[in-house]
XYZ file of C-alpha atoms in Angstrom:
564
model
C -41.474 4.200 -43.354
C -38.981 6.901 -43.073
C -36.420 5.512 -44.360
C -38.279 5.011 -47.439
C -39.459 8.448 -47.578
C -36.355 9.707 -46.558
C -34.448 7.568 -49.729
C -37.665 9.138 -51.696
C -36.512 12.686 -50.637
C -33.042 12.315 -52.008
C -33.688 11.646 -55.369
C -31.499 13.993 -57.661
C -29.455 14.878 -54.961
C -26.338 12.398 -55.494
C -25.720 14.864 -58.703
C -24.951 17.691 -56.493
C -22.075 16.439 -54.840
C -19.120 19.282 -53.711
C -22.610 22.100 -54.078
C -23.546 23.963 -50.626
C -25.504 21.892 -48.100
C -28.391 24.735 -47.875
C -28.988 24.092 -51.838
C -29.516 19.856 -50.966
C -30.825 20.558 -48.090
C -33.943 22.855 -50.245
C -34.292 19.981 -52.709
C -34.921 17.220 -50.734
C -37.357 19.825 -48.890
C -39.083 19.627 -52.230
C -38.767 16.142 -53.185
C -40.854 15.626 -49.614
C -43.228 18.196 -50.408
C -43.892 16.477 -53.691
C -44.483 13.382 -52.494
C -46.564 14.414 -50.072
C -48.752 16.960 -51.914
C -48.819 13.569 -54.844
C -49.873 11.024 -51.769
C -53.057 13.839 -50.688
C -54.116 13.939 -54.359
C -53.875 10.196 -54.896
C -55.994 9.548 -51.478
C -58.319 12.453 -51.023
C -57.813 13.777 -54.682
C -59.014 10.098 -56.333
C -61.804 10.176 -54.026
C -62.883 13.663 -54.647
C -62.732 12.125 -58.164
C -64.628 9.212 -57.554
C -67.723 11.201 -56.017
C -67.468 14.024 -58.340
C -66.551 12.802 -61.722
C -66.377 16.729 -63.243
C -62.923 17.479 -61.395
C -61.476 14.481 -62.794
C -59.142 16.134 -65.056
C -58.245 18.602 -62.929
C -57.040 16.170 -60.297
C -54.856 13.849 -62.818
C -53.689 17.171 -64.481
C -52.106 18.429 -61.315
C -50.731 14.535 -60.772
C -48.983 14.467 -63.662
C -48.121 17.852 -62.955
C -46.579 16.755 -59.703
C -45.071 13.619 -61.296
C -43.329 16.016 -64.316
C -42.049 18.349 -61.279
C -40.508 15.094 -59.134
C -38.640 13.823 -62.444
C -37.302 17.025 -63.263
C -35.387 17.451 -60.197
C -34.555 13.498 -60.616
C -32.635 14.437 -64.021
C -31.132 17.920 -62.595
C -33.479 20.299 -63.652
C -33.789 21.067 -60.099
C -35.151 24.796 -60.394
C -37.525 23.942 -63.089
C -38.520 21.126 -61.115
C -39.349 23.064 -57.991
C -41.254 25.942 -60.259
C -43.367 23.313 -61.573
C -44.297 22.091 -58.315
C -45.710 25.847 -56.687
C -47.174 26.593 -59.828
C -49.041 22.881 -60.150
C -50.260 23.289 -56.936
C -51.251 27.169 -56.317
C -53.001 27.524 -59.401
C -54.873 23.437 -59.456
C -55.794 24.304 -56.390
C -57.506 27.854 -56.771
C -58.636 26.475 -60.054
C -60.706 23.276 -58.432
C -61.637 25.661 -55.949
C -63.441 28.170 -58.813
C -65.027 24.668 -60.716
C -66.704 23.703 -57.569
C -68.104 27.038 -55.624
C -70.738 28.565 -57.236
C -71.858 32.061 -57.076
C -73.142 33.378 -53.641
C -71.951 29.826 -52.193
C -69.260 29.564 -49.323
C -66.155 28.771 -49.840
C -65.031 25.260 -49.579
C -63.435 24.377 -46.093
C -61.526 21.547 -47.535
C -59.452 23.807 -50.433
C -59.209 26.584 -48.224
C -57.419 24.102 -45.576
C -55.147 22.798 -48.394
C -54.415 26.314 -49.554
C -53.615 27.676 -46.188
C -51.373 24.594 -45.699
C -49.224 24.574 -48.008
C -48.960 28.921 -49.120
C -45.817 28.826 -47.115
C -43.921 26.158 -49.768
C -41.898 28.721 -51.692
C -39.980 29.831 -48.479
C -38.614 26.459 -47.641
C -37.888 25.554 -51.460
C -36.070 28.278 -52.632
C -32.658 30.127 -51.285
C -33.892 34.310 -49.978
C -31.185 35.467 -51.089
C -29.762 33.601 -54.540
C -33.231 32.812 -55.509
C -34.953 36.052 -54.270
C -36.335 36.729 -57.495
C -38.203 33.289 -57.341
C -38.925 33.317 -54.113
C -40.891 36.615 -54.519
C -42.836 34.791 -57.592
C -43.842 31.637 -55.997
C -44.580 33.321 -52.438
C -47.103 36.009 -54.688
C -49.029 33.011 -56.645
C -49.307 30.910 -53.536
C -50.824 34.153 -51.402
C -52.352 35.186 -54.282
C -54.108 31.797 -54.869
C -55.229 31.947 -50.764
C -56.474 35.558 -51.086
C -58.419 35.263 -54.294
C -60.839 32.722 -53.066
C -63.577 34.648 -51.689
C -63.644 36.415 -55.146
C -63.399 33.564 -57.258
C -67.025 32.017 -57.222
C -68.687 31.482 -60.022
C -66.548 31.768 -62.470
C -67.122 28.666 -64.134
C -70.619 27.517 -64.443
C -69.972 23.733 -64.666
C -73.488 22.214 -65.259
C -71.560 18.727 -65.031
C -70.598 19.159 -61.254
C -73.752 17.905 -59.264
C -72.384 16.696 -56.056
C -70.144 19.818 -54.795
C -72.172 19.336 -51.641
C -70.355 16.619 -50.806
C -67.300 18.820 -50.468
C -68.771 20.810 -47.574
C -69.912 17.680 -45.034
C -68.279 17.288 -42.036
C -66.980 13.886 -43.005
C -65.126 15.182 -46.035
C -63.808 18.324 -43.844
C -62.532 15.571 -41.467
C -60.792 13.469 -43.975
C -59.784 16.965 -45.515
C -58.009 18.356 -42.762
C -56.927 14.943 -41.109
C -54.909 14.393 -44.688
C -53.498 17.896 -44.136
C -52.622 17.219 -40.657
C -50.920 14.285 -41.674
C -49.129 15.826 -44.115
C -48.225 18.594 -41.596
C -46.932 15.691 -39.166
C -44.804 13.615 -41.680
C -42.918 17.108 -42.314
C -42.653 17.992 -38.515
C -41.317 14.357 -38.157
C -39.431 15.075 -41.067
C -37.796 17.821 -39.621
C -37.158 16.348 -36.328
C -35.302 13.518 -38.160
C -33.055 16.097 -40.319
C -32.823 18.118 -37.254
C -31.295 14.909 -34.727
C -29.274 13.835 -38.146
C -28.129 17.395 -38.541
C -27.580 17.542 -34.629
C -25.504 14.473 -34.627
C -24.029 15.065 -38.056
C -22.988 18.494 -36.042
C -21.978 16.431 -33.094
C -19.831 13.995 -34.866
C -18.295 16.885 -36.895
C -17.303 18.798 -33.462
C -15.943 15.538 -32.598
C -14.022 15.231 -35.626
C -12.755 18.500 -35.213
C -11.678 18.045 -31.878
C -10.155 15.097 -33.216
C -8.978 16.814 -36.278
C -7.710 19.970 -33.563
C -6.051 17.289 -31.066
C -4.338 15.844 -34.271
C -3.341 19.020 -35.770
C -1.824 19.910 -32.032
C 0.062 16.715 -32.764
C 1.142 17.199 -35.918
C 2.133 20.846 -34.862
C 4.117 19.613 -31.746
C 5.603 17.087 -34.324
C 6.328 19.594 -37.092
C 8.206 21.866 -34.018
C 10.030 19.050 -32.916
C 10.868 18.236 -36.387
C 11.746 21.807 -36.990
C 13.546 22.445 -33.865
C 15.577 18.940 -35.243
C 15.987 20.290 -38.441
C 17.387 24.010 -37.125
C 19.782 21.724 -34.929
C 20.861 20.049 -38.191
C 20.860 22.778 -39.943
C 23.127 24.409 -37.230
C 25.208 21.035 -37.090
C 26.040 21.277 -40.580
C 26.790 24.767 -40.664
C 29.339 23.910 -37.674
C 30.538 20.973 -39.977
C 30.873 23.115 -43.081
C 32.926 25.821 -40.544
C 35.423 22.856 -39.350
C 36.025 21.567 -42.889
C 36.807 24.924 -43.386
C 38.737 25.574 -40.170
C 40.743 22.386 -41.564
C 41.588 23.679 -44.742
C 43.093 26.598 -43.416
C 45.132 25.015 -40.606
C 46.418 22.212 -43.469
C 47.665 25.426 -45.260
C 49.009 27.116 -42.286
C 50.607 23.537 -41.683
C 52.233 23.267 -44.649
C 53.542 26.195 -45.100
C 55.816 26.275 -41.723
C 56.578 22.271 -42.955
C 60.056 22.888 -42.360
C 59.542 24.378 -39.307
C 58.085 21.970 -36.585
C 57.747 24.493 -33.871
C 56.519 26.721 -35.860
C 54.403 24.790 -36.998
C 52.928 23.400 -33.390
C 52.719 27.102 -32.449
C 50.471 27.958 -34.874
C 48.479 24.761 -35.004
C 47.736 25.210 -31.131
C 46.749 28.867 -31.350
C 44.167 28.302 -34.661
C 42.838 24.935 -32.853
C 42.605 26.955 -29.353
C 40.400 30.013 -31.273
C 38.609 27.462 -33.644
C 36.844 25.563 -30.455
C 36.201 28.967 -28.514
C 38.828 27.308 -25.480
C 40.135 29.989 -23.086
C 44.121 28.390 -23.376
C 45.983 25.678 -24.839
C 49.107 23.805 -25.097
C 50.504 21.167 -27.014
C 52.752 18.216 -26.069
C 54.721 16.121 -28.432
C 56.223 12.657 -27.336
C 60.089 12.636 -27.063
C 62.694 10.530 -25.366
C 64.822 12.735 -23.119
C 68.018 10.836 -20.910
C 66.370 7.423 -22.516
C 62.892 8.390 -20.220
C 59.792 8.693 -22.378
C 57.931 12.203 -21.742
C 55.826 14.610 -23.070
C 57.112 18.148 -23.756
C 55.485 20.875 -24.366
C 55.906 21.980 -27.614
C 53.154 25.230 -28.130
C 50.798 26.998 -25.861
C 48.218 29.165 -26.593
C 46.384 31.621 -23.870
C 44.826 34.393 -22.876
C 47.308 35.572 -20.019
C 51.001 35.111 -19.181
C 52.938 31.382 -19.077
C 54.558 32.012 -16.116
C 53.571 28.897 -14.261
C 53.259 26.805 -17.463
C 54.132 23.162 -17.049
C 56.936 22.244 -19.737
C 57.500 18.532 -19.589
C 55.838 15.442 -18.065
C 56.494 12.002 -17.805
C 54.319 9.307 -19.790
C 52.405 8.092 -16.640
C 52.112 11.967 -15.038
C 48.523 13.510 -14.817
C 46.226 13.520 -17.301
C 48.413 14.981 -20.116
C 50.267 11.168 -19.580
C 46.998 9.350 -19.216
C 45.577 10.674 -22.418
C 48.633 9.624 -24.138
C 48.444 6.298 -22.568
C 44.941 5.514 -22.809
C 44.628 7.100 -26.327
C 41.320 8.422 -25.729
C 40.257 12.504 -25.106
C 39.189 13.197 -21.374
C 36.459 15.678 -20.284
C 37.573 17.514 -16.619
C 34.476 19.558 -15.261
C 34.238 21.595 -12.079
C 38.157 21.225 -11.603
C 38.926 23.093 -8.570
C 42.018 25.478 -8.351
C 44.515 23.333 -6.917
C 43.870 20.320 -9.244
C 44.692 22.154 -12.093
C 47.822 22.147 -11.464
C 48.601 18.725 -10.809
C 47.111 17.417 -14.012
C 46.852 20.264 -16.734
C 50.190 21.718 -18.506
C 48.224 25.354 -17.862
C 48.735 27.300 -14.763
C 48.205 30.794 -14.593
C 44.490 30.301 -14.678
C 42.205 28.168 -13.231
C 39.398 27.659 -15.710
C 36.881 24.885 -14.467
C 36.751 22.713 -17.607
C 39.490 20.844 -19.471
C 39.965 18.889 -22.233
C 42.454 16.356 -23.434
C 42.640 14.551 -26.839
C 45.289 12.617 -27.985
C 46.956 13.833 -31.552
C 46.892 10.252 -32.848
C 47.330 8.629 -36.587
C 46.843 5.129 -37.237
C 46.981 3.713 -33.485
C 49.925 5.850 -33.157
C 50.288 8.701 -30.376
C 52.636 11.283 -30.922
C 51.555 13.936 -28.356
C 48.720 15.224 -26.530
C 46.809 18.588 -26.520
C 44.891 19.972 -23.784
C 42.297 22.886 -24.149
C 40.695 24.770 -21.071
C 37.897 26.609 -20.699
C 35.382 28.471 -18.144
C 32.368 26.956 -20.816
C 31.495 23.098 -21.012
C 32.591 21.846 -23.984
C 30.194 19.996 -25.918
C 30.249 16.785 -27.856
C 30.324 18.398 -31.155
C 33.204 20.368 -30.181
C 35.201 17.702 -28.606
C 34.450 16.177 -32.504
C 36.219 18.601 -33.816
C 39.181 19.350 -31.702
C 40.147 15.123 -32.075
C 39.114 15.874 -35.791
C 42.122 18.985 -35.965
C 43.956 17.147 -33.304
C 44.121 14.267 -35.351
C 45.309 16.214 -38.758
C 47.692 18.394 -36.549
C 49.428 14.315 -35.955
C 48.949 13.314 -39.264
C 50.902 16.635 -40.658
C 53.802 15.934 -38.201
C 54.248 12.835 -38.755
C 54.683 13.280 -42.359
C 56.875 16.141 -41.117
C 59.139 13.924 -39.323
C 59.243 11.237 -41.842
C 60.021 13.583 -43.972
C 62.803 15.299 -42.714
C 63.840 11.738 -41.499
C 64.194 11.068 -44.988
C 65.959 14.303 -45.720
C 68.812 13.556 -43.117
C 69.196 9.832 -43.848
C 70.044 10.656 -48.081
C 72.203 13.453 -46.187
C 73.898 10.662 -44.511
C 73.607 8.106 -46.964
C 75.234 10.682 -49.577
C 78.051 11.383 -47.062
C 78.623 7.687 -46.302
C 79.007 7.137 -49.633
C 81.276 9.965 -50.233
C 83.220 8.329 -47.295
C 83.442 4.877 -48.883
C 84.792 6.168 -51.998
C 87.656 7.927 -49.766
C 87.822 4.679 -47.851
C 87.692 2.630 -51.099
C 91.018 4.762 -52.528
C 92.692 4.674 -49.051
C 92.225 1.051 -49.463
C 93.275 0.724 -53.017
C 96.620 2.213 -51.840
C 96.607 0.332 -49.029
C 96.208 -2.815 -50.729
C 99.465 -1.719 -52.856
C 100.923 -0.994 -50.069
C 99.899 -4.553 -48.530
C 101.068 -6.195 -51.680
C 104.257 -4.483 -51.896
C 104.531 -5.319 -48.091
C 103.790 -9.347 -48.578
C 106.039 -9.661 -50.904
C 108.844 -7.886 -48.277
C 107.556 -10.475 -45.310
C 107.730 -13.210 -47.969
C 111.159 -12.357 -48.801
C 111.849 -12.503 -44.961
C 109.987 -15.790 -44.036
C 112.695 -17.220 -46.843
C 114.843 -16.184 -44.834
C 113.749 -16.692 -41.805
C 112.501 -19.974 -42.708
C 116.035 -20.812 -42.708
C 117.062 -20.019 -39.441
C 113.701 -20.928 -38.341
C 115.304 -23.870 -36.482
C 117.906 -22.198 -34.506
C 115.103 -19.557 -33.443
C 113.375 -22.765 -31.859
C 116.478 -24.131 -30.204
C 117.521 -20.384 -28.904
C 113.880 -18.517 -28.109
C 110.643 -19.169 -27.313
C 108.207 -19.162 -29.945
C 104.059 -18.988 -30.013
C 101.476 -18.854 -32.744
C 98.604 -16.705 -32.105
C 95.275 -17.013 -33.987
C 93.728 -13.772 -35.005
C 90.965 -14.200 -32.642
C 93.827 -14.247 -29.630
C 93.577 -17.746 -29.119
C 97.082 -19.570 -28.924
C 97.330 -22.459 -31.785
C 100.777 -23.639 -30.206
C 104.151 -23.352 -28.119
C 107.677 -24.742 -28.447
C 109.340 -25.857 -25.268
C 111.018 -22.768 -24.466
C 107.799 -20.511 -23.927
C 106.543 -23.063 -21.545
C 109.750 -23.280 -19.827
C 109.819 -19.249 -19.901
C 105.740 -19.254 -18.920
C 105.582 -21.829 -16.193
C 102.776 -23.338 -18.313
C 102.603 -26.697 -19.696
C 101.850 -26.976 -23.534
C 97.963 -28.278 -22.711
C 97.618 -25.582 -20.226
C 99.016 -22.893 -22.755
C 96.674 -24.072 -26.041
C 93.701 -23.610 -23.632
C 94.014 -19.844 -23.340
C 94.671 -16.586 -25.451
C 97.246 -13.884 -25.833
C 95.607 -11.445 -23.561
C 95.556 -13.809 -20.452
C 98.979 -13.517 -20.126
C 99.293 -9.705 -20.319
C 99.114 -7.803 -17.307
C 96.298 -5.128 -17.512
C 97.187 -3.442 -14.127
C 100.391 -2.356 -16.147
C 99.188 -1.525 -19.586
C 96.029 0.133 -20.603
C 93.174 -1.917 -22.286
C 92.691 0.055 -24.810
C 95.925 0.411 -25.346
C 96.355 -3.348 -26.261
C 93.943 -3.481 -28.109
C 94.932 -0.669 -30.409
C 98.342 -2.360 -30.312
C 96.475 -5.671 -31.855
C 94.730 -3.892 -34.112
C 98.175 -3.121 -35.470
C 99.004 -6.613 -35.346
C 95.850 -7.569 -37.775
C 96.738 -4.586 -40.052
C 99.697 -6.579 -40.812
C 102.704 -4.059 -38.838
C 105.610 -6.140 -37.248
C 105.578 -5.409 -33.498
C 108.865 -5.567 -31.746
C 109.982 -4.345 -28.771
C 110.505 -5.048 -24.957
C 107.032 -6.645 -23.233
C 105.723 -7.536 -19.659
C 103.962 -10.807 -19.617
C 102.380 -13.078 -16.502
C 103.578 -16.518 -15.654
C 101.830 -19.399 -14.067
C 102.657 -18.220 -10.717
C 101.564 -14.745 -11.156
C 105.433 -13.393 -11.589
C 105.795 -10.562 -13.983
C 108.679 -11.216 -16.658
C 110.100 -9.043 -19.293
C 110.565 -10.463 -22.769
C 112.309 -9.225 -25.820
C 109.923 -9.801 -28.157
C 108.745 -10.014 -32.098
C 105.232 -10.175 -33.086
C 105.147 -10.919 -36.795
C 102.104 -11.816 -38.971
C 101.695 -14.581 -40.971
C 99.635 -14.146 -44.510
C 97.841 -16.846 -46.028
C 99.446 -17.194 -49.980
C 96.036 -17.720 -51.429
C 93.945 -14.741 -50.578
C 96.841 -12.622 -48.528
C 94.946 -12.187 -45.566
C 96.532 -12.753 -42.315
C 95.383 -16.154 -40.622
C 97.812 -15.619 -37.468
C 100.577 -13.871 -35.705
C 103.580 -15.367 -34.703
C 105.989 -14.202 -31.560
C 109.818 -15.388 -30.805
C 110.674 -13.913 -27.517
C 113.373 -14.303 -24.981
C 113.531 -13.066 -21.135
C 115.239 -9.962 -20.198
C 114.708 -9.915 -16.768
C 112.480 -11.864 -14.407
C 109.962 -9.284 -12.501
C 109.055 -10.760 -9.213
């Protein structure tokens, strides 16, 4: 039943959408009203009809009133709807009330009831203050229609009403008044309903909004953390943006001392030191000193004196030598004073945080450089000091490669200066050498030719030009204590006595020998037995006749005296 009436009460109201609640609220306060005002005139109303035929009209005139003022609010015409509706009513009232009391008669208990009922519409139908002007109207008819009716009898003399009594029984006061009541009810219930919808619509709406608050606390909490993320960001990228910077300026710096290695590490150090906010720093650069790898300092950068600066260690010393080995930086926190100086390369102070990273290009370690500080250093720094640490390696060892380059065309130019000297001291030297071959083979003619007396008279030997002896005539084994298989098993320079003439000497004196010089002269050679004996001797190469290079060297000897 209420649901019905309360679907009844919302006619026109689906139009008003996005307008104020107090304005819907007001219309469906007249849509009830109408319906019930219509449901007294179609119950009491038809049977007021039905006894007294002479107020006929007047009842279906204020029904189709009623009916004229419910569709006009159902097509929007909400405030001509509502006028409609106080007007209908007021005035059908007070004018049913002036058809059926006659002069000098009482008034009618049942119309006074309904008027007194229902005076008070205009205040819950129309807004106080946006409608005020209305309001004012409606509220004057309606108490004007309630305090006219003492005065308004007689009027009309209507000679076709004949049962107006029937108005004033009991009965019809009960019926009357229990209709009103009724009425009076269904909008109390009415507004209990609206008021338990409005007090749970109010409910769920604080609970929405608690909702809606614990969300927004959410979101809010979210929004600073995202914020908070987004100023660390935003600081991150402003640090980033400063070290792309920072390594623009120290590739400048770097290139423009590229000649200068030290002065280059000097000022690479000292920018990287400043750059990371480090209290000192140093720089060591892999080099190979007495054929021991170490690490020498090359640059240092601090606040104070170097006094009791660290210059060199060795690759496996502290942690300047286990960076290098390990080829990863190292974070030292909380160093105490006396540790310091067993692993760091700074001395004077004593700062209680260190940091190592390895200056490192392609796999390859060239050096180390360590930073200290009395402030942690965090990740983002330790970023960008292997970052600059990293370019700093990169720049030197283009440096080196460089000026690698630069001395090897130096050499390579003066090498090849030096072959074309050695190529015309050759050229001569090969005129020389021809000039000379064609002097020896002039004298092997002529030696050829005495060639056998020579073997009957000396000894003779033929030496390869690796020292190996090819052969031996009978008189240098007789002279040697050697026999011939003994002899073709060993070289020259076993049978030369080395506690009497230098090594080096000999072999300069063979080099002499293989640069094609005759070699005569008195010699000291060993026998079997260990004797030393003095020859007279002639070493004389032998040159091949198809390329003229010598292929041996051939000695005639004879003994001079017989060293024990």
């Amino acid at each position: 039943m209420f649901s019905l009436i309360k679907r009844l009460s919302e006619v026109g109201v689906k139009n008003l959408e996005g307008e104020e609640q107090d304005l819907i609220t007001r219309i469906k306060i007249t849509n009830l009203s109408i319906l019930m005002v219509l449901a007294a005139f179609l119950t009491v109303g038809l049977i007021s009809a039905y006894l007294e035929p002479g107020i006929s009209v007047n009842i279906i005139i204020q029904i189709i009133g009623l009916i004229v003022a419910y569709v006009l609010i159902f097509i929007g015409s909400h405030f001509l709807g509502r006028i409609l509706f106080c007007t209908v009513f007021s005035i059908g009232m007070l004018l049913l009330h002036i058809q059926l009391v006659k002069a000098d008669e009482e008034l009618l208990p049942i119309t006074v009831v309904f008027q007194m009922t229902f005076w008070i519409f205009p205040l819950h139908i129309f807004h106080p203050k946006r409608e005020w002007l209305s309001l004012i109207v409606m509220s004057a008819i309606s108490i004007f229609a309630v305090a006219i009716l003492p005065y308004a009898t007689g009027l009309i003399e209507d000679e076709s009403i004949t049962h107006a009594a029937v108005f004033r029984s009991p009965v019809y006061f009960f019926i009357g008044s229990l209709t009103a009541g009724f009425i009076i009810a269904t909008f109390l219930s009415y507004y209990s309903s609206s008021y338990q919808e409005a007090k749970d619509k109010l409910n769920q709406m604080q609970e929405n909004l608690l909702a809606e608050k614990a969300s927004l606390e959410k979101a809010n909490n979210e929004l600073r953390a995202s914020l908070a993320e987004l100023e660390a960001l935003q600081a991150n990228e402003e640090i980033r943006k400063k070290n792309i910077l920072q390594q623009a300026e120290l590739s400048e710096i770097l290139r423009a001392h590229s000649q200068d290695l030290e002065k280059a590490a000097d000022r690479a150090i000292s920018l990287i030191t400043r750059y990371i906010e480090a209290d000192a720093g140093a720089l060591f650069l892999h080099d190979e000193h007495n054929h021991q790898d170490c690490l020498e300092m090359a640059a240092c950068y601090a606040n104070g004196k170097r006094k009791y600066i660290s210059k060199k260690f060795k690759i496996s010393e502290g942690l300047v030598g286990q960076t290098f080995m390990e080829k990863a930086y190292i974070v030292a926190q909380n160093m105490p004073e006396e540790h310091l100086q067993i692993a760091s390369g700074l001395g004077e102070h004593a700062p209680t945080n260190l940091l190592l990273v390895p200056m490192m290009q392609n796999d390859v370690v060239i050096g180390v450089m360590e930073f200290a500080s009395f402030r942690p250093f965090s990740p983002l720094t330790i970023e960008t000091a292997e970052k600059l640490a990293n370019l700093t390696a990169s720049f030197m060892i283009t440096t080196r490669i460089n000026q690698r380059t630069q001395e090897l065309l130096i050499q390579s130019q003066q090498q090849t200066e030096d072959l074309r000297a050695r190529e015309e001291e050759m050229r001569q030297n090969m005129e020389e050498l021809a000039a000379t071959q064609e002097e020896m083979a002039r004298i092997n003619d002529e030696l050829s030719n005495k060639s056998i007396a020579v073997n009957i008279l000396l000894g003779m030997v033929e030496i390869g030009t690796d020292k190996r002896i090819l052969s031996v005539n009978d008189n240098f084994v007789e002279m040697m204590g050697y026999s011939k298989e003994e002899l073709l098993t060993m070289t020259h320079s076993d049978l030369v006595p080395f506690d009497v003439y230098d090594k080096q000497e000999y072999e300069l004196w063979w080099d002499n020998l293989l640069e094609g010089k005759i070699m005569t002269g008195r010699v000291i050679r060993i026998d079997k037995n260990g004797k030393k004996i003095t020859l007279n001797s002639c070493y004389r190469p032998v040159f091949s006749s198809v390329n003229g290079e010598i292929i041996k060297i051939v000695k005639y000897c004879y003994p001079v005296v017989v060293q024990l």
